Short mmCIF file of C-alpha atoms in Angstrom, two decimals:
data_model
loop_
_atom_site.label_atom_id
_atom_site.label_comp_id
_atom_site.label_asym_id
_atom_site.label_seq_id
_atom_site.Cartn_x
_atom_site.Cartn_y
_atom_site.Cartn_z
CA MET I 1 -108.75 161.11 -136.92
CA LYS I 2 -105.43 159.93 -138.31
CA LYS I 3 -103.89 162.93 -136.90
CA PHE I 4 -105.23 162.04 -133.51
CA LEU I 5 -104.05 158.50 -133.70
CA SER I 6 -100.70 159.61 -134.76
CA LEU I 7 -100.35 162.11 -131.96
CA MET I 8 -101.56 159.38 -129.36
CA LEU I 9 -98.87 157.00 -130.78
CA ALA I 10 -96.23 159.66 -130.47
CA LEU I 11 -97.23 160.15 -126.70
CA VAL I 12 -97.07 156.55 -126.01
CA MET I 13 -93.57 156.22 -127.53
CA VAL I 14 -92.22 159.31 -125.58
CA ALA I 15 -93.76 157.80 -122.38
CA SER I 16 -92.12 154.58 -123.03
CA LEU I 17 -88.75 156.17 -123.67
CA CYS I 18 -89.09 158.32 -120.52
CA THR I 19 -89.92 155.24 -118.50
CA GLY I 20 -86.70 153.47 -119.92
CA CYS I 21 -84.59 156.45 -118.96
CA GLY I 22 -85.84 156.66 -115.50
CA ALA I 23 -85.37 152.90 -114.70
CA LYS I 24 -83.07 152.21 -111.91
CA LYS I 25 -80.06 149.90 -112.50
CA ALA I 26 -80.08 146.69 -110.56
CA ASP I 27 -78.17 146.99 -107.28
CA THR I 28 -74.64 145.62 -107.23
CA TYR I 29 -72.18 145.09 -104.31
CA GLU I 30 -68.33 145.08 -104.74
CA ILE I 31 -67.51 143.30 -101.47
CA ALA I 32 -69.59 140.14 -100.67
CA LEU I 33 -69.65 137.75 -97.64
CA VAL I 34 -71.18 134.47 -98.14
CA THR I 35 -72.08 132.64 -94.73
CA ASP I 36 -71.38 129.00 -94.17
CA VAL I 37 -74.88 128.19 -93.76
CA GLY I 38 -75.92 130.34 -90.66
CA ASN I 39 -76.79 134.10 -90.52
CA ILE I 40 -74.70 137.13 -89.82
CA ASP I 41 -75.89 137.35 -86.39
CA ASP I 42 -74.64 133.78 -85.27
CA LYS I 43 -72.35 135.16 -82.57
CA SER I 44 -69.54 133.20 -84.31
CA PHE I 45 -67.61 133.14 -87.49
CA ASN I 46 -70.25 134.64 -89.84
CA GLN I 47 -70.86 137.60 -87.55
CA GLY I 48 -67.19 138.29 -86.92
CA ALA I 49 -66.35 138.30 -90.63
CA TRP I 50 -69.46 140.36 -91.38
CA GLU I 51 -68.45 143.02 -88.98
CA GLY I 52 -64.97 143.30 -90.61
CA VAL I 53 -66.48 143.50 -94.13
CA LYS I 54 -68.90 146.16 -92.74
CA GLU I 55 -66.26 148.17 -91.11
CA TYR I 56 -63.87 148.26 -94.16
CA ALA I 57 -66.54 148.93 -96.66
CA GLU I 58 -68.25 151.73 -94.77
CA LYS I 59 -64.91 153.39 -93.96
CA ASN I 60 -63.68 153.21 -97.47
CA LYS I 61 -67.05 153.83 -99.29
CA LYS I 62 -67.33 150.33 -100.84
CA THR I 63 -70.70 148.65 -101.41
CA TYR I 64 -71.05 145.29 -99.69
CA ASN I 65 -73.67 142.81 -99.07
CA TYR I 66 -73.95 139.19 -97.53
CA TYR I 67 -75.56 136.05 -99.13
CA ARG I 68 -76.62 132.95 -97.29
CA PRO I 69 -76.67 129.61 -98.91
CA SER I 70 -80.18 127.69 -99.07
CA GLU I 71 -78.67 124.57 -97.30
CA ASP I 72 -75.65 123.04 -95.72
CA SER I 73 -73.90 121.70 -98.84
CA THR I 74 -70.80 122.46 -100.88
CA GLU I 75 -73.18 122.88 -103.91
CA ALA I 76 -75.31 125.43 -102.21
CA ARG I 77 -72.20 127.34 -101.14
CA VAL I 78 -70.69 127.27 -104.75
CA GLU I 79 -74.26 128.52 -105.94
CA THR I 80 -74.25 131.39 -103.63
CA ILE I 81 -70.87 132.51 -104.34
CA LYS I 82 -71.88 132.56 -108.00
CA GLN I 83 -75.00 134.61 -107.03
CA ALA I 84 -72.76 137.12 -105.26
CA ILE I 85 -70.47 137.41 -108.31
CA ASP I 86 -73.46 137.90 -110.44
CA LYS I 87 -74.60 140.77 -108.33
CA GLY I 88 -71.30 142.51 -108.96
CA ALA I 89 -68.82 141.13 -106.31
CA LYS I 90 -65.24 141.64 -106.95
CA VAL I 91 -64.22 140.35 -103.55
CA VAL I 92 -65.64 137.31 -101.87
CA VAL I 93 -65.19 136.65 -98.26
CA CYS I 94 -65.81 133.18 -96.95
CA PRO I 95 -65.66 132.41 -93.26
CA GLY I 96 -64.87 128.83 -92.10
CA TYR I 97 -63.45 125.50 -93.28
CA LEU I 98 -66.74 124.54 -94.90
CA PHE I 99 -65.79 126.76 -97.84
CA GLU I 100 -62.44 124.95 -98.45
CA ASP I 101 -63.73 122.78 -101.41
CA ALA I 102 -66.17 125.37 -102.61
CA ILE I 103 -63.31 127.87 -103.06
CA TYR I 104 -61.27 125.09 -104.76
CA GLU I 105 -64.16 124.69 -107.23
CA VAL I 106 -64.72 128.51 -108.16
CA GLN I 107 -61.33 130.11 -107.71
CA ASP I 108 -60.14 129.15 -111.22
CA GLN I 109 -63.69 129.79 -112.77
CA TYR I 110 -63.63 133.40 -111.66
CA ALA I 111 -59.99 134.42 -112.07
CA ASP I 112 -60.83 138.03 -111.94
CA VAL I 113 -62.67 137.77 -108.54
CA GLN I 114 -60.51 137.92 -105.34
CA PHE I 115 -61.43 135.44 -102.57
CA LEU I 116 -60.58 135.58 -98.95
CA LEU I 117 -60.94 132.36 -97.12
CA LEU I 118 -60.92 132.41 -93.36
CA ASP I 119 -59.81 129.42 -91.35
CA GLY I 120 -59.27 127.07 -94.14
CA GLU I 121 -57.30 126.22 -97.28
CA PRO I 122 -58.72 125.19 -100.62
CA HIS I 123 -58.86 121.51 -101.55
CA THR I 124 -60.63 118.87 -103.37
CA ALA I 125 -63.68 117.21 -101.67
CA ASP I 126 -61.56 114.14 -100.97
CA TYR I 127 -58.60 116.15 -99.77
CA SER I 128 -56.42 114.54 -102.28
CA VAL I 129 -55.25 117.95 -103.83
CA TYR I 130 -54.73 121.31 -102.12
CA LYS I 131 -54.45 124.36 -104.27
CA THR I 132 -54.67 128.11 -103.58
CA ALA I 133 -54.92 130.17 -106.78
CA ASP I 134 -53.27 133.51 -107.11
CA ASN I 135 -56.67 135.24 -106.78
CA THR I 136 -57.25 133.52 -103.40
CA HIS I 137 -55.89 134.35 -99.99
CA ASN I 138 -56.19 132.22 -96.84
CA ILE I 139 -56.14 133.13 -93.24
CA LEU I 140 -55.53 130.78 -90.49
CA TYR I 141 -55.28 131.63 -86.73
CA LYS I 142 -53.14 130.68 -83.75
CA GLU I 143 -55.90 129.20 -81.93
CA GLU I 144 -53.42 127.81 -79.44
CA GLN I 145 -52.60 131.16 -78.27
CA ALA I 146 -56.37 132.22 -77.76
CA GLY I 147 -56.92 128.89 -75.85
CA TYR I 148 -53.67 129.40 -73.68
CA LEU I 149 -54.99 132.89 -72.63
CA ALA I 150 -58.43 131.44 -71.63
CA GLY I 151 -56.83 128.35 -69.65
CA TYR I 152 -54.36 130.60 -67.93
CA ALA I 153 -57.16 133.16 -66.94
CA ALA I 154 -59.58 130.44 -65.69
CA VAL I 155 -56.94 129.17 -63.18
CA LYS I 156 -55.68 132.56 -62.20
CA GLU I 157 -59.43 133.59 -61.68
CA GLY I 158 -59.57 130.58 -59.13
CA TYR I 159 -61.09 127.84 -60.92
CA ARG I 160 -59.60 124.36 -60.48
CA SER I 161 -61.87 121.92 -61.99
CA LEU I 162 -62.20 122.73 -65.69
CA GLY I 163 -63.46 121.35 -68.71
CA PHE I 164 -62.98 121.41 -72.61
CA LEU I 165 -65.91 120.69 -74.78
CA GLY I 166 -64.80 120.55 -78.53
CA GLY I 167 -66.78 120.26 -81.54
CA MET I 168 -65.11 118.05 -84.32
CA ALA I 169 -61.51 117.18 -83.69
CA VAL I 170 -60.35 119.32 -86.52
CA PRO I 171 -56.95 121.10 -86.29
CA ALA I 172 -58.35 124.45 -85.25
CA VAL I 173 -60.45 123.02 -82.34
CA ILE I 174 -57.48 120.72 -81.24
CA ARG I 175 -55.27 123.85 -81.24
CA TYR I 176 -57.74 125.54 -79.04
CA GLY I 177 -58.02 122.75 -76.76
CA TYR I 178 -54.37 121.91 -76.32
CA GLY I 179 -53.70 125.80 -75.91
CA PHE I 180 -56.12 125.69 -73.06
CA VAL I 181 -54.50 122.77 -71.36
CA GLN I 182 -51.08 124.64 -71.60
CA GLY I 183 -52.32 127.86 -70.37
CA ALA I 184 -54.08 126.21 -67.39
CA ASN I 185 -50.94 124.20 -66.61
CA ASP I 186 -48.60 127.24 -66.53
CA ALA I 187 -50.98 129.25 -64.28
CA ALA I 188 -51.32 126.25 -62.01
CA LYS I 189 -47.29 125.99 -61.80
CA GLU I 190 -47.09 129.69 -61.10
CA LEU I 191 -49.41 129.23 -58.23
CA GLY I 192 -48.10 125.97 -57.10
CA VAL I 193 -51.40 124.19 -57.51
CA GLU I 194 -50.57 121.51 -60.18
CA GLY I 195 -52.05 118.87 -58.13
CA ASP I 196 -55.33 120.63 -57.66
CA VAL I 197 -56.03 121.52 -61.18
CA SER I 198 -57.89 119.12 -63.55
CA ILE I 199 -59.35 119.31 -66.99
CA LYS I 200 -62.15 117.03 -68.51
CA TYR I 201 -61.63 116.92 -72.26
CA TRP I 202 -64.20 115.73 -74.92
CA TYR I 203 -64.98 116.13 -78.48
CA CYS I 204 -68.76 115.88 -79.10
CA GLY I 205 -68.21 115.23 -82.87
CA GLY I 206 -70.40 118.26 -84.23
CA PHE I 207 -70.94 121.75 -84.18
CA ALA I 208 -74.71 121.87 -83.50
CA PRO I 209 -76.35 121.96 -79.93
CA SER I 210 -78.03 118.80 -78.70
CA ASP I 211 -79.54 117.08 -75.74
CA ASP I 212 -76.83 114.59 -75.63
CA ILE I 213 -74.25 117.52 -75.25
CA LYS I 214 -76.29 119.20 -72.38
CA THR I 215 -76.54 115.86 -70.64
CA LYS I 216 -72.89 115.25 -70.83
CA MET I 217 -72.16 118.71 -69.61
CA SER I 218 -74.77 118.48 -66.88
CA GLY I 219 -72.93 115.37 -65.71
CA TRP I 220 -69.54 117.23 -65.69
CA TYR I 221 -70.99 120.13 -63.63
CA THR I 222 -72.82 117.89 -61.19
CA ALA I 223 -69.45 116.06 -60.73
CA GLY I 224 -67.84 119.21 -59.75
CA THR I 225 -66.58 120.95 -63.04
CA GLU I 226 -66.55 124.69 -62.39
CA VAL I 227 -66.06 126.15 -65.84
CA VAL I 228 -66.22 124.64 -69.34
CA PHE I 229 -64.41 125.98 -72.39
CA SER I 230 -67.09 125.42 -75.13
CA CYS I 231 -65.25 125.31 -78.49
CA GLY I 232 -67.27 124.76 -81.62
CA GLY I 233 -70.16 126.81 -83.35
CA GLY I 234 -73.61 126.38 -81.61
CA ILE I 235 -72.60 123.87 -79.05
CA TYR I 236 -72.13 126.55 -76.64
CA LEU I 237 -76.05 126.61 -76.43
CA SER I 238 -75.93 123.28 -74.86
CA CYS I 239 -73.12 124.21 -72.43
CA THR I 240 -74.62 127.27 -71.24
CA ALA I 241 -78.00 125.49 -70.77
CA ALA I 242 -76.27 123.14 -68.63
CA ALA I 243 -74.30 125.66 -66.84
CA GLU I 244 -77.39 127.86 -66.10
CA ALA I 245 -79.27 124.78 -64.47
CA ALA I 246 -76.09 124.04 -62.41
CA GLY I 247 -75.06 127.44 -61.39
CA ALA I 248 -71.66 127.02 -63.12
CA LYS I 249 -69.61 128.79 -65.76
CA VAL I 250 -68.66 128.73 -69.48
CA ILE I 251 -65.88 130.08 -71.54
CA GLY I 252 -66.97 131.15 -75.20
CA VAL I 253 -65.11 130.96 -78.44
CA ASP I 254 -64.36 132.78 -81.64
CA VAL I 255 -66.15 135.94 -80.72
CA ASP I 256 -67.08 137.73 -77.57
CA GLN I 257 -70.11 135.56 -76.51
CA SER I 258 -70.69 137.18 -73.00
CA ALA I 259 -73.98 138.59 -74.25
CA GLU I 260 -75.34 135.15 -74.73
CA SER I 261 -75.38 134.03 -71.32
CA ALA I 262 -74.58 135.21 -67.70
CA THR I 263 -72.60 132.04 -67.34
CA ILE I 264 -69.86 133.10 -69.99
CA ILE I 265 -66.86 134.61 -67.86
CA THR I 266 -64.64 135.36 -71.04
CA SER I 267 -64.15 134.13 -74.58
CA ALA I 268 -61.20 132.90 -76.36
CA MET I 269 -61.58 134.99 -79.59
CA LYS I 270 -60.30 135.04 -82.99
CA GLU I 271 -60.30 138.63 -84.07
CA LEU I 272 -62.08 137.91 -87.23
CA ALA I 273 -63.14 141.41 -87.94
CA ASN I 274 -59.65 142.67 -87.56
CA SER I 275 -58.22 140.10 -89.68
CA VAL I 276 -60.67 140.81 -92.56
CA VAL I 277 -59.98 144.55 -92.23
CA LEU I 278 -56.28 144.01 -92.42
CA ALA I 279 -56.69 141.75 -95.49
CA LEU I 280 -58.92 144.00 -97.41
CA THR I 281 -56.64 146.95 -96.72
CA ASP I 282 -53.65 144.99 -98.23
CA LEU I 283 -55.91 144.08 -101.11
CA TYR I 284 -56.98 147.53 -102.10
CA ALA I 285 -53.66 149.00 -101.38
CA ASN I 286 -52.58 146.83 -104.25
CA GLY I 287 -55.35 148.01 -106.65
CA GLY I 288 -57.90 145.33 -105.76
CA LYS I 289 -55.70 142.34 -106.43
CA TRP I 290 -53.93 140.28 -103.96
CA PRO I 291 -50.24 141.51 -103.71
CA ALA I 292 -47.71 138.67 -104.43
CA ASP I 293 -47.00 138.02 -100.68
CA LEU I 294 -50.76 137.15 -100.22
CA GLY I 295 -52.17 135.73 -103.39
CA GLY I 296 -51.92 132.15 -103.50
CA LYS I 297 -50.68 131.94 -99.95
CA THR I 298 -51.83 131.49 -96.36
CA SER I 299 -51.16 133.87 -93.41
CA VAL I 300 -51.29 132.64 -89.98
CA LEU I 301 -52.39 135.30 -87.74
CA GLY I 302 -51.98 135.62 -83.74
CA ALA I 303 -51.16 138.05 -81.04
CA VAL I 304 -48.41 139.72 -83.12
CA GLU I 305 -51.19 140.96 -85.56
CA GLY I 306 -53.94 141.44 -82.95
CA CYS I 307 -55.89 138.65 -84.24
CA VAL I 308 -56.43 136.52 -81.12
CA GLY I 309 -57.20 137.31 -77.63
CA LEU I 310 -59.66 137.66 -74.72
CA PRO I 311 -62.31 140.54 -74.81
CA THR I 312 -61.43 143.39 -72.30
CA ALA I 313 -64.47 145.67 -72.98
CA THR I 314 -66.69 143.02 -71.32
CA TRP I 315 -64.27 141.80 -68.57
CA SER I 316 -66.02 140.15 -65.59
CA MET I 317 -63.18 138.44 -63.97
CA LYS I 318 -62.42 139.70 -60.48
CA ASN I 319 -59.14 137.95 -59.40
CA PHE I 320 -57.42 137.97 -62.75
CA THR I 321 -57.39 141.73 -63.81
CA VAL I 322 -57.32 143.21 -67.28
CA ASP I 323 -53.81 144.82 -66.49
CA GLU I 324 -52.52 141.22 -65.51
CA TYR I 325 -54.06 139.83 -68.82
CA LYS I 326 -52.42 142.57 -70.93
CA THR I 327 -49.06 141.70 -69.37
CA LEU I 328 -49.61 138.02 -70.20
CA PHE I 329 -50.81 138.94 -73.77
CA GLU I 330 -47.52 140.99 -74.30
CA LYS I 331 -45.51 137.86 -73.31
CA VAL I 332 -47.32 135.70 -75.76
CA LYS I 333 -46.85 138.32 -78.39
CA ASN I 334 -43.16 138.99 -77.98
CA GLY I 335 -42.42 135.37 -77.71
CA GLU I 336 -41.49 135.18 -74.04
CA ILE I 337 -44.13 132.53 -73.63
CA SER I 338 -43.85 129.67 -75.96
CA ILE I 339 -46.88 127.73 -76.95
CA SER I 340 -46.97 124.36 -78.93
CA ASN I 341 -49.36 124.49 -82.05
CA SER I 342 -48.85 120.69 -82.48
CA THR I 343 -52.11 118.53 -83.09
CA ASP I 344 -50.42 115.21 -83.32
CA ALA I 345 -50.19 114.62 -79.51
CA ALA I 346 -51.44 115.98 -76.40
CA PRO I 347 -49.05 118.50 -74.55
CA ALA I 348 -47.17 117.06 -71.74
CA VAL I 349 -48.44 118.80 -68.49
CA ALA I 350 -48.23 118.44 -64.63
CA ILE I 351 -52.09 119.00 -64.14
CA THR I 352 -54.51 116.05 -64.55
CA VAL I 353 -56.23 115.79 -68.02
CA ASP I 354 -59.08 113.26 -68.41
CA TYR I 355 -59.41 112.70 -72.23
CA GLN I 356 -62.73 111.12 -72.79
CA GLU I 357 -64.12 109.33 -75.81
#
C-alpha cells in the first residue's frame, strides 16, 4: 500500500511539473497605441495612428496592440498607458492633444519607455509648465497646408458658398480653418470671382455630434451654403446628416472620410499613418531610443514630409483634377505658395468671411 501511495504521489508531482513546463507565457506587445477615448475604427485620429503602428510593426516583425481607456479622463488615459507598459510596451503611441497632460505625468516615471505624442506637447493640467522629456517625441502638423488645399479645391471645383465648421477653437483647428480661408481666397483670385465667394465660419465648441450642430448646419445649407469643411472629431456626423437632407456637400478632416457619406467630396488629411511610420523608423534605426534630434523635441510635419494632403485614391471632384491638385501640392511643398500658420488673427482676404459666434 505504501509503495502504491508513493507511486501515485510521484505521478502527481511529475504531472504538475509537466503542466508548469507547458504553460504559455502571458502575451506581451512591444509597440502600443493608446486611444484617446474612442476606438481604432473612428475614421479619425485613433484609426490613422493605428494604421501607422500596424504598418510599421508588421513590416518589421514587431509585436503590437492597442489599448482603450475606460473613460474620457486624464486619469483613465494614464492608467491605460501604465497597462500597456505592464503588458511589455517599449514604445507607446498616443494620438491627440488629450494626451498632453497624461504624457507629462508618465514620461519621467517610465524613463526607459519611448513615447510618441501626435498633435500635442506635454504640459501640466493647468498649462503652466511645458516639458518634453528625452524619451518623448512630439509631432505637430501643418494643418494650414491641408486646409489650404481643401479650400482651393472647393472653389476650383465650382463651389462659391462655403462653410467652415470647427470643433473647439484650439490651434490645430484654427490653422485648418484659416488655411481653408486662404486657399479659397487664392483660388477665387485666380478665377476672378472674389466677389462671388463667401464662407460662413463657426466653432461649435466641442468634438462630439449633436442636434444643435445639425440644426445649425441645416440652416446654413437652407440659406445656400453648398459645401462645409467639418473639422473636429465626430462633429462630421452632424454635418453629413444635415448635408444628406439638403442634398449638399461636406469636406472631411484628418483622414479620408469619403466612405462615411456620399456627401463628402474630399478630406483635408493629416497623414497620420505616414508620420507614425517615419517616427518609428527613426526610433528603431537608433536602437529603440529617440535620436538626439527627436528625443525631447517637437517635429512639425507637412507637405515636404508627405504628412498632409487630399486623398487621390478616392478622388470624386470633376472640375478640379488630380493632376491639377498634384501641381498645387508641389507648389505648397517647394514653398512657391506661402501659407500663414498664424492663429492670432484671421487672414486678410478678398472674399467674404462671416465669422459667427
